[in-house]
Short mmCIF file of C-alpha atoms and ligand atoms in Angstrom, two decimals:
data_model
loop_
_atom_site.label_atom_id
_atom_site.label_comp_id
_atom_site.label_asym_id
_atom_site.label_seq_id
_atom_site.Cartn_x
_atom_site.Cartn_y
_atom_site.Cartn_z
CA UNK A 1 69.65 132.91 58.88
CA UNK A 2 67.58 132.77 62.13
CA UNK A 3 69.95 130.70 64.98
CA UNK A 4 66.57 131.16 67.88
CA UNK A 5 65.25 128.39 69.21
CA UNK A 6 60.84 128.69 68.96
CA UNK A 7 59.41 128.86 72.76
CA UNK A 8 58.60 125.39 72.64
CA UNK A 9 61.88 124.20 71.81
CA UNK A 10 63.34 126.07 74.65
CA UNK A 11 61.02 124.67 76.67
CA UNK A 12 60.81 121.28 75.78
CA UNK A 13 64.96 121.37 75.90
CA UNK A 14 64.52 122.77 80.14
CA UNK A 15 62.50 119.64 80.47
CA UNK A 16 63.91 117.41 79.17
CA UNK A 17 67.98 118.57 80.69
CA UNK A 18 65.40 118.31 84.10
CA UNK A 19 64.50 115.19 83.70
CA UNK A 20 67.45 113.87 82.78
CA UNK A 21 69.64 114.77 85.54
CA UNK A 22 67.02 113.72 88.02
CA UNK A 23 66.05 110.32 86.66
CA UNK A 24 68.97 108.79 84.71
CA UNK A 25 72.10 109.92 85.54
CA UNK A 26 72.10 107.83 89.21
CA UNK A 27 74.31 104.76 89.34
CA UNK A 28 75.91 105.19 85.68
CA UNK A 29 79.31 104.44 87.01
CA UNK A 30 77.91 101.03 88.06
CA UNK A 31 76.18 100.62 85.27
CA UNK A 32 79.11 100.65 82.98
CA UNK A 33 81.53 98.86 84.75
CA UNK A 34 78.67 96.21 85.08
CA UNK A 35 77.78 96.56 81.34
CA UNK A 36 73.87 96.74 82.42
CA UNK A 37 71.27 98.41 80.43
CA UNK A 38 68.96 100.79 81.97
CA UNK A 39 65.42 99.69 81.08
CA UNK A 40 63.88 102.10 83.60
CA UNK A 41 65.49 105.17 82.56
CA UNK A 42 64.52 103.81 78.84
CA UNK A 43 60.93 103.34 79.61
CA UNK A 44 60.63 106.60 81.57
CA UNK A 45 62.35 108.70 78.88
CA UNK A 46 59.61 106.92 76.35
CA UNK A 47 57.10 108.31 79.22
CA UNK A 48 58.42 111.88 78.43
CA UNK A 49 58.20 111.07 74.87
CA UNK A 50 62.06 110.88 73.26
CA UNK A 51 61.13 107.82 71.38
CA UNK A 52 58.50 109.13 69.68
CA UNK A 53 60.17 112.73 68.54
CA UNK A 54 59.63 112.26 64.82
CA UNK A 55 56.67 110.11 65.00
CA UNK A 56 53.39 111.38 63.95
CA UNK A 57 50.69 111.81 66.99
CA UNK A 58 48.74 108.78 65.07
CA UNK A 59 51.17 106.28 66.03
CA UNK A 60 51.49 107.59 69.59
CA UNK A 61 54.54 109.95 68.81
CA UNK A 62 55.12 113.82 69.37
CA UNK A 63 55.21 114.27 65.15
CA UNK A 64 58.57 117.23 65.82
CA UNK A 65 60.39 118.68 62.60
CA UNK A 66 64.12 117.29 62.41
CA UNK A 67 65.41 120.42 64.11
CA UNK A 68 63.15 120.06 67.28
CA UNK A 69 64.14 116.55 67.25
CA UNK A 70 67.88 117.76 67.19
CA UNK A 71 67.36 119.95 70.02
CA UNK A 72 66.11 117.18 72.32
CA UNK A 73 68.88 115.05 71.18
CA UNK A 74 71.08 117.99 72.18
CA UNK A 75 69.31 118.28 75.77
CA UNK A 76 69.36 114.62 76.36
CA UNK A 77 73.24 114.47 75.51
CA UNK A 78 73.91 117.32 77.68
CA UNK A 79 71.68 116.41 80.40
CA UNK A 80 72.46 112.59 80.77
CA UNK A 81 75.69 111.06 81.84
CA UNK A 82 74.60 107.83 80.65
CA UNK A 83 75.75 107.80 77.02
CA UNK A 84 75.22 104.32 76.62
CA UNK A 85 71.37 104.81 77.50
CA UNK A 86 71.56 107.62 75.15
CA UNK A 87 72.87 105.89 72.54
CA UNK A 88 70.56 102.70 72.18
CA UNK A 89 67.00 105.59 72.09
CA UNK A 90 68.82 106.86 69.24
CA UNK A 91 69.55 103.69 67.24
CA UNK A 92 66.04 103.10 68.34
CA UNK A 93 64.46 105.88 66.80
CA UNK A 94 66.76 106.58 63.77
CA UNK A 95 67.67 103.41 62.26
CA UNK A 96 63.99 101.50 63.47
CA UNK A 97 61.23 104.01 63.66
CA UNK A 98 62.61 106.27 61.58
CA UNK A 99 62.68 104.08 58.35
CA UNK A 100 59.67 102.35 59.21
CA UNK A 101 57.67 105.66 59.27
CA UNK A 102 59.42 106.47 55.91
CA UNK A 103 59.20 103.36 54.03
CA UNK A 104 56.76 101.19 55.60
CA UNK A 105 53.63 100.05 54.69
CA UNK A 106 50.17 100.96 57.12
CA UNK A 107 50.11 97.94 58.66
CA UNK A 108 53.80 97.77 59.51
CA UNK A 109 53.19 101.10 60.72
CA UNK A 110 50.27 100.21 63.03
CA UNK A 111 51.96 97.11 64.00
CA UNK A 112 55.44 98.39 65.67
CA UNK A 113 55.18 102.20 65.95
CA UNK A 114 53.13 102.76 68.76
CA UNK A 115 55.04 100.16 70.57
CA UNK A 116 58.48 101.22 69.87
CA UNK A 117 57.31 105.00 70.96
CA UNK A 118 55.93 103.36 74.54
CA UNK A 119 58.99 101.41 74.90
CA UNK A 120 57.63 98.11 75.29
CA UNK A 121 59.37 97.19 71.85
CA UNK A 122 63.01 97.75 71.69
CA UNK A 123 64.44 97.79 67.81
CA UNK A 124 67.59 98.51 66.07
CA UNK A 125 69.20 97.76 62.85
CA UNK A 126 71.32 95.09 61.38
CA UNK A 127 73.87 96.04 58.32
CA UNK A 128 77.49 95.33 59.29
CA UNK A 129 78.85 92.18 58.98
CA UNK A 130 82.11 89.67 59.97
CA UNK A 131 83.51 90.75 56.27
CA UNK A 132 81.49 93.73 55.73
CA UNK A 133 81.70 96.88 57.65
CA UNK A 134 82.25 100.09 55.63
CA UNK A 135 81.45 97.96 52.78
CA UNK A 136 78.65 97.34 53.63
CA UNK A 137 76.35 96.80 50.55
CA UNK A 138 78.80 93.54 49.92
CA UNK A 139 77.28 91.86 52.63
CA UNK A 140 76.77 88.01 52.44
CA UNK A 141 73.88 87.16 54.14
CA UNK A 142 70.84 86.81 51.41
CA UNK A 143 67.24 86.28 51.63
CA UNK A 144 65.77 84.25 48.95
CA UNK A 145 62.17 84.18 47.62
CA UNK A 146 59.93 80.58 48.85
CA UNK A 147 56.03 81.31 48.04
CA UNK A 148 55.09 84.20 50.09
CA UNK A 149 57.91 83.81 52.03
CA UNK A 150 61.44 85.07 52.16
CA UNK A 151 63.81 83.11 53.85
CA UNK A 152 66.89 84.95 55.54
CA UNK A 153 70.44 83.45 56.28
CA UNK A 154 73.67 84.81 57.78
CA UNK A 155 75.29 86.75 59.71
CA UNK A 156 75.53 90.17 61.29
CA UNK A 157 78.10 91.80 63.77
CA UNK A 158 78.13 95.08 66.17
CA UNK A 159 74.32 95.22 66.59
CA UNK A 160 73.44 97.92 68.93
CA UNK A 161 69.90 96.65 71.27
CA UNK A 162 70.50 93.45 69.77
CA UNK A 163 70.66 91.08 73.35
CA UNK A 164 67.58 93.40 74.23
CA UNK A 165 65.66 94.02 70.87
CA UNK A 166 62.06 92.79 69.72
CA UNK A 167 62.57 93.93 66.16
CA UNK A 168 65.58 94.48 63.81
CA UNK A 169 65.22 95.72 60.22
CA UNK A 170 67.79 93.29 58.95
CA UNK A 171 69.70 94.25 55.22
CA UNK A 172 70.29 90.97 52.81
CA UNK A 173 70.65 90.53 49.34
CA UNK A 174 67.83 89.80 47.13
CA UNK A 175 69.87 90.30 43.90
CA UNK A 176 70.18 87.55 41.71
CA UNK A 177 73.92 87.61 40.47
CA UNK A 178 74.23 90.89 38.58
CA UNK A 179 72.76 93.57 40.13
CA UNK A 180 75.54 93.83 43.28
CA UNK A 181 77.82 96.43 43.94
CA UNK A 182 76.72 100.19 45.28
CA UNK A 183 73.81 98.59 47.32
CA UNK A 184 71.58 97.18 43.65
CA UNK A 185 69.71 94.31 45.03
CA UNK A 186 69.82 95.04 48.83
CA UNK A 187 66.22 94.38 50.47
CA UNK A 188 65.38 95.48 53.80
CA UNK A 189 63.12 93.38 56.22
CA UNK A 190 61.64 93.72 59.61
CA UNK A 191 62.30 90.31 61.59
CA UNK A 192 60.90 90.11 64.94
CA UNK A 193 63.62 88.43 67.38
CA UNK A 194 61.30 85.28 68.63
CA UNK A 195 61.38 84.23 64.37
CA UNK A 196 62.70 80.42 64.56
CA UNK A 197 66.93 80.52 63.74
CA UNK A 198 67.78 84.10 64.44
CA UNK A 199 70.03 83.55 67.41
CA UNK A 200 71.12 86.83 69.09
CA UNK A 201 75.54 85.84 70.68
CA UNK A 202 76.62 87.11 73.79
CA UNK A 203 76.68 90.65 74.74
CA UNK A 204 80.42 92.13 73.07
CA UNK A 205 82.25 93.21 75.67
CA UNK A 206 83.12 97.42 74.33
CA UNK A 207 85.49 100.33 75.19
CA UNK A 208 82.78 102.60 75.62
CA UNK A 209 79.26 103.16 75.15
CA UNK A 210 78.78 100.07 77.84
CA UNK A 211 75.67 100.73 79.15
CA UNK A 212 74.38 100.15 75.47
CA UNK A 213 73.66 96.14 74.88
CA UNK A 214 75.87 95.46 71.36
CA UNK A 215 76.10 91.46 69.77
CA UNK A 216 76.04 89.21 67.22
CA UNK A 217 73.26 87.90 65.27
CA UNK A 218 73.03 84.91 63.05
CA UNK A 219 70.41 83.91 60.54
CA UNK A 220 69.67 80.18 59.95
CA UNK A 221 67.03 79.62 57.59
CA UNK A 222 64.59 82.64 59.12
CA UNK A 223 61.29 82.62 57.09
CA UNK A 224 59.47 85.62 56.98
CA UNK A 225 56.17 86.49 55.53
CA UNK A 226 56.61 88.86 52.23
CA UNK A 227 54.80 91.70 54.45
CA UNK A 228 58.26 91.64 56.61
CA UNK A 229 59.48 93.26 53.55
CA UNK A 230 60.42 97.22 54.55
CA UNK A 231 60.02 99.37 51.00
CA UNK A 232 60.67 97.48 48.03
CA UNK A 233 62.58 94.61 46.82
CA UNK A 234 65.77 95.99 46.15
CA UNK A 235 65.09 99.40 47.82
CA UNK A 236 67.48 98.71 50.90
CA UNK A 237 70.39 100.91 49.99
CA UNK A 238 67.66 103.97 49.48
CA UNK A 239 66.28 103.06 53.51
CA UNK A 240 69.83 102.45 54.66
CA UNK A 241 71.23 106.14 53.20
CA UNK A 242 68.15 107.75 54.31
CA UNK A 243 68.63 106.21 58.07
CA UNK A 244 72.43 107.49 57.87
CA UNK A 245 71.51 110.90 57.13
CA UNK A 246 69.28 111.48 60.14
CA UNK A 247 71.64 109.06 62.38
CA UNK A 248 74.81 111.51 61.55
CA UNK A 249 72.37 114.50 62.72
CA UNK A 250 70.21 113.92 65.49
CA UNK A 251 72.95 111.07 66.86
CA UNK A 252 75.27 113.41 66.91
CA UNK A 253 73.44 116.11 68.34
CA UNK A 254 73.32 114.28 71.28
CA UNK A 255 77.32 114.39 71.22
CA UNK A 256 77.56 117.53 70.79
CA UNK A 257 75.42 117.84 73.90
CA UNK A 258 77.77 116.03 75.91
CA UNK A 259 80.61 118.09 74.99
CA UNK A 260 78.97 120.92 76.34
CA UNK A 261 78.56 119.34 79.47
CA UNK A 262 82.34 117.66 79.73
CA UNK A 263 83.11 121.66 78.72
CA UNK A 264 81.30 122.59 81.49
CA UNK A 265 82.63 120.27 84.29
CA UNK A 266 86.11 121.43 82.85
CA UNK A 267 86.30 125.16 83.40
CA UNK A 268 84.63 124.63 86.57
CA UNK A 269 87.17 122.13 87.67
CA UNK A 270 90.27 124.56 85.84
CA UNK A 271 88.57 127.65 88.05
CA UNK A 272 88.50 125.47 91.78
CA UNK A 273 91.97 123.30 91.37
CA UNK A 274 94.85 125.12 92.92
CA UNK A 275 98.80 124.31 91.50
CA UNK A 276 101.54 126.06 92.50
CA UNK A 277 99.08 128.48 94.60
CA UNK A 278 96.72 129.42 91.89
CA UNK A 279 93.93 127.78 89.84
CA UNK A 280 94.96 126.10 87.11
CA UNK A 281 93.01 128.05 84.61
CA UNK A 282 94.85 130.79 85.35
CA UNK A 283 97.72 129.02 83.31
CA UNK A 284 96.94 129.29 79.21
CA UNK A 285 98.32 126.17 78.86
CA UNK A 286 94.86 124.77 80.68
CA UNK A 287 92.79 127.99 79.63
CA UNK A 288 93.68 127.64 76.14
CA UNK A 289 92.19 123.70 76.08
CA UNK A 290 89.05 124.79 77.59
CA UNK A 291 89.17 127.70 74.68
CA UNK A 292 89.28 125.00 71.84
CA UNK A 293 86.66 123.05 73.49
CA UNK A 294 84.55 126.19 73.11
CA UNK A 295 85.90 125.97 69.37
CA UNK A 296 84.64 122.64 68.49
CA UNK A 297 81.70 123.16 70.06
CA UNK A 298 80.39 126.44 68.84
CA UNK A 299 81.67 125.20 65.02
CA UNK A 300 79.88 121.50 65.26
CA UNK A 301 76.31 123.38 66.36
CA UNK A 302 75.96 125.13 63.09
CA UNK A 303 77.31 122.75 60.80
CA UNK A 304 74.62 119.72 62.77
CA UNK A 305 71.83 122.17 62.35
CA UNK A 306 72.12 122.66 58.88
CA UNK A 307 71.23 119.15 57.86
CA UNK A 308 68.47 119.59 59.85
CA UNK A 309 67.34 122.94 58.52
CA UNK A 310 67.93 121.27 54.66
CA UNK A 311 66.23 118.26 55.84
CA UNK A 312 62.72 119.86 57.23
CA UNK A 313 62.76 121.88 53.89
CA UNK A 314 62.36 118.85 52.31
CA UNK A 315 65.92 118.85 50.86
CA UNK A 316 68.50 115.62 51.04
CA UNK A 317 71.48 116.86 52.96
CA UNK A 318 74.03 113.75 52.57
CA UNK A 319 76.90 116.21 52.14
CA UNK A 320 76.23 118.12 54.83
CA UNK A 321 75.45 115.30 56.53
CA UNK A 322 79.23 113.68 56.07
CA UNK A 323 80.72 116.93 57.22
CA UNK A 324 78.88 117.43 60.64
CA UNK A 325 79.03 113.98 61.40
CA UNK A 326 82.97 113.49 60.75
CA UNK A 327 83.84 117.49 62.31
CA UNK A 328 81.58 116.24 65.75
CA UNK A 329 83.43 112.80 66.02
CA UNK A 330 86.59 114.07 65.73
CA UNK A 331 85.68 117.15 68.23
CA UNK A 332 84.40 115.15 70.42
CA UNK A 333 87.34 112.63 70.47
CA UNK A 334 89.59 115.94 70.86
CA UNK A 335 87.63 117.71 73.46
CA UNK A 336 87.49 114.39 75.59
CA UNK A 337 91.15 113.93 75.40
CA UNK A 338 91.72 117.12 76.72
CA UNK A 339 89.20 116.64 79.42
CA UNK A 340 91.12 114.27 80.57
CA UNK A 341 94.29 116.02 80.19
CA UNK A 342 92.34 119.28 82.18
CA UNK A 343 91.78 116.70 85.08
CA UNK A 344 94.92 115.30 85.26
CA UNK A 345 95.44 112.13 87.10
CA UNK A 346 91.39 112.39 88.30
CA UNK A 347 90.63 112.88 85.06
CA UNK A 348 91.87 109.04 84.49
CA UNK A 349 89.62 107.91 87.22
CA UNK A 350 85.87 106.45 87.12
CA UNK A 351 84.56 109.00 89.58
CA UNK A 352 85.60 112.06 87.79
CA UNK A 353 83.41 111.21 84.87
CA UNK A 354 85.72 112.14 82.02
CA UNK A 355 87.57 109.00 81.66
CA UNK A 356 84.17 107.41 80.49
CA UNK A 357 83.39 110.29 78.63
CA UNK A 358 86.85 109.20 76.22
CA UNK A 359 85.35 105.73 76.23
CA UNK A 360 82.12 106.66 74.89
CA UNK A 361 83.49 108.59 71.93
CA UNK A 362 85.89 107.04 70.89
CA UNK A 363 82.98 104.99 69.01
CA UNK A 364 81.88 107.79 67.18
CA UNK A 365 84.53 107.99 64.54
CA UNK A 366 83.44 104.32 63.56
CA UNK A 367 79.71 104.08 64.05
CA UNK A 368 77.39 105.90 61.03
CA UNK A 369 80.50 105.05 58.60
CA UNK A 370 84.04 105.28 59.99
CA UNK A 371 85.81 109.04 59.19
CA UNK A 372 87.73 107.81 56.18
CA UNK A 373 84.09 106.58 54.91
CA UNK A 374 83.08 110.69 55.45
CA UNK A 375 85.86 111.96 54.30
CA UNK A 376 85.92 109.77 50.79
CA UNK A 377 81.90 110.77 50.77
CA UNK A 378 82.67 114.34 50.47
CA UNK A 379 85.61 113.54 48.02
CA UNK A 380 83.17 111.98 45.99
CA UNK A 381 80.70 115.01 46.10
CA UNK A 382 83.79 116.91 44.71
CA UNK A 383 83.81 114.82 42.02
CA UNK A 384 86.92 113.00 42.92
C1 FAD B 401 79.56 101.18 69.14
C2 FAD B 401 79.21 100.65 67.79
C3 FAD B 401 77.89 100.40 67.47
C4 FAD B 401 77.54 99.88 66.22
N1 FAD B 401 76.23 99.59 65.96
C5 FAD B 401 75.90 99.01 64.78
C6 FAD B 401 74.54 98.63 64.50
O1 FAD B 401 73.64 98.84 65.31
N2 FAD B 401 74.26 98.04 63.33
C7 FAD B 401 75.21 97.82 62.37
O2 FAD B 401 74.89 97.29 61.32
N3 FAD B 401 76.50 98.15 62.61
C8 FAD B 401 76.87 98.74 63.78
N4 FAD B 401 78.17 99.09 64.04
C9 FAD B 401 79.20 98.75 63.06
C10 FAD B 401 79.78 99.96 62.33
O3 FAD B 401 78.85 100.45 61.41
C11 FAD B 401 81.09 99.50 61.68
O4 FAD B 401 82.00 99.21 62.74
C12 FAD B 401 81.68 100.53 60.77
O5 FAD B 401 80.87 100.71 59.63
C13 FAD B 401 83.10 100.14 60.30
O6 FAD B 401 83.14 98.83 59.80
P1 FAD B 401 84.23 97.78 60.34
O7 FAD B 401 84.19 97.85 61.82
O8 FAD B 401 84.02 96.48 59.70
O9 FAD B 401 85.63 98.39 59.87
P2 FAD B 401 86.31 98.23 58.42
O10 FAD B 401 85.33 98.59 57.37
O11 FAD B 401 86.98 96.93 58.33
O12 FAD B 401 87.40 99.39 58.50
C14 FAD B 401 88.68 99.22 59.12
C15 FAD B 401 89.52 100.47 58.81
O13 FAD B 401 89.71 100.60 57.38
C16 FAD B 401 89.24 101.86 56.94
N5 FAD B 401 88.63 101.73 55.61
C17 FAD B 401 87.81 100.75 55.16
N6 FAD B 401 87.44 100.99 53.90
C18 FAD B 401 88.02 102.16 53.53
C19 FAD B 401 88.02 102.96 52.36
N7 FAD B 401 87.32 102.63 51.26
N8 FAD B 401 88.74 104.11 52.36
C20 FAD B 401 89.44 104.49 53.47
N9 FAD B 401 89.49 103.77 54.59
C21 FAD B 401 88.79 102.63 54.64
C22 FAD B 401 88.18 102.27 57.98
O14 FAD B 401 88.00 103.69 58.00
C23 FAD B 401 88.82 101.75 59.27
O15 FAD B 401 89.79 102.66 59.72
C24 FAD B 401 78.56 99.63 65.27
C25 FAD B 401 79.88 99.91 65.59
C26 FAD B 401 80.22 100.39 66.82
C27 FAD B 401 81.66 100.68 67.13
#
């Protein structure tokens, strides 16, 4: 087992922890209580090249292996305070580019790539639904065949870039009666946002993640050409598992990166805050939350770079996969909450930072499939 990181990797990680303090981390308190996207920050982190990690050089990308693209996730999580931001470049890149490069045809390739790497198309994905969250292969909404057509109705719910997005791979039903149930008969289309009757609701006001535009989208008789189709009719369950697989990996690579910064901001805060004449790190009770912090953190690295060791051998790592992403969630959830409790009464204020910080992950045990959804995935792998 070889944990070193090549000399590009450390590298391109210094840059891009650099970059990120300097450019997008000013004005995130605003930008969350005002719910406002960052477009600037998004368009100069597409500059540097994080939305074009896994994308081959042809389409305008940086073409990395899934643990180089881990490691930038990590340095972008750790380096940025704006989670939010953070958060819409990976839905972005994992659940647009990502299948597009690995399903899609060459001219749906040439068509959206190079513009979703530049930034001047934002994308994101479309599965949950008003009745169908971690169910989600029993959506409603269903595209039916007209000609050379498809034609897409319903309606979809939580849709991260969605108030900002150009594109959205949108999941429907194609199946004809029988074929339901375990995701038989999903089909998986890329609808650009301007198609007549998809209407895009209000921005959902959130408890975290703010800074990340999230709504409602509705489908009234959208007709699409049959070359919208991404993969093959029916194939939407295969493009939806593989986007979950590198979503609960590089995703939450960028959480783990965060903890290590909220870990860092806590022992410096435990070693300069004086109680009772002495800093409180000197008391276990404080030193021993920092410790566990340490814990999670050092446990969730290893577990995260598995998948994407298994994955860039060419190996499916949905298992794995289910484990790293439920252990980081829950870590990070923990580790937060004891931020907090670290900081005491600041730690419950904007300006300290970590109040956010339990804001923004609380999301993560839902998003990617909820933890029950992991934990009955690797039940199921037992055989139970
Ligand atoms: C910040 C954020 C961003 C999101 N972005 C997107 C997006 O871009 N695109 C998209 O399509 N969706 C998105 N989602 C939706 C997300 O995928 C769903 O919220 C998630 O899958 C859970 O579905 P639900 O909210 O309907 O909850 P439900 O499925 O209704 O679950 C409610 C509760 O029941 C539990 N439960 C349900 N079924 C079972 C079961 N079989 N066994 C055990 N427990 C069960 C769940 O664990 C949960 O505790 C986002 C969600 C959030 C919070």
């Amino acid at each position: 087992v070889d944990f070193a990181l090549t000399e590009e990797q450390v590298l391109f990680r210094r840059q891009i922890i650099d970059f990120a303090r300097k450019r997008l981390n000013e004005g995130v308190i605003a930008r969350d209580e005002a719910s406002a996207f960052d477009r600037d920050g998004f368009l100069a982190c597409a500059e540097l090249g994080l939305l074009g990690l896994p994308v081959p050089e042809q389409y305008g990308g940086l073409g990395l292996d899934v643990v180089s693209c881990m490691v930038a996730m990590e340095a972008l999580g750790y380096g940025a305070d704006d989670q939010g931001l953070a958060f819409a470049i990976n839905t972005q890149l994992w659940t647009c580019e990502l299948p597009i490069l690995k399903f899609g045809t060459e001219a749906q390739k040439q068509r959206y790539l190079p513009k979703l790497v530049t930034g001047e198309l934002i994308g994101g994905h479309a599965t949950s639904e008003p009745g169908s969250g971690s169910d989600a292969f029993a959506m409603q909404t269903k595209a039916v065949e007209d000609g050379e057509h498809w034609v897409l109705n319903g309606s979809k719910t939580f849709i991260t870039n969605a108030p900002i997005a150009d594109v959205l791979i949108i999941f429907a039903s194609t199946a004809t009666g029988e074929k339901r149930g375990f995701g038989g008969g999903l089909s998986a289309f890329l609808v650009d946002m301007d198609t007549p009757g998809v209407s895009v609701g209000k921005p959902l006001h959130k408890l975290g993640l703010r800074t990340s535009p999230t709504a409602e989208v509705t489908l009234e008789d959208v007709r699409v050409p049959a070359t919208a189709m991404l993969g093959k009719k029916g194939g939407g369950a295969a493009i939806f598992n593989a986007e979950m697989e590198w979503e609960r990996s590089c995703l939450f690579a960028c959480h783990l990166g965060a903890m290590e910064r909220q870990l860092e901001r806590c022992v410096t805060y435990a070693q300069e805050r004086v109680q009772f004449g002495q800093p409180i790190g000197n008391y276990q009770a404080v030193s021993h939350r920092v410790a566990n912090m340490k814990l999670r953190i050092e446990l969730a690295r290893p577990m995260l770079y598995k998948v994407g060791w298994l994955k860039d051998r060419g190996e499916r790592a949905v298992l794995e996969a289910a484990i790293a992403k439920l252990y980081v969630s829950e870590a990070y959830v923990q580790s937060s909450l004891d931020a907090v409790a670290i900081h005491g009464g600041y730690g419950y204020m904007a300006e300290y930072e970590m109040e956010r910080m339990l804001r923004d992950s609380v999301g993560s045990v839902l998003y990617s499939g909820t933890s029950d959804i992991q934990r009955n995935l690797i039940a199921r792998w037992l055989g139970l």
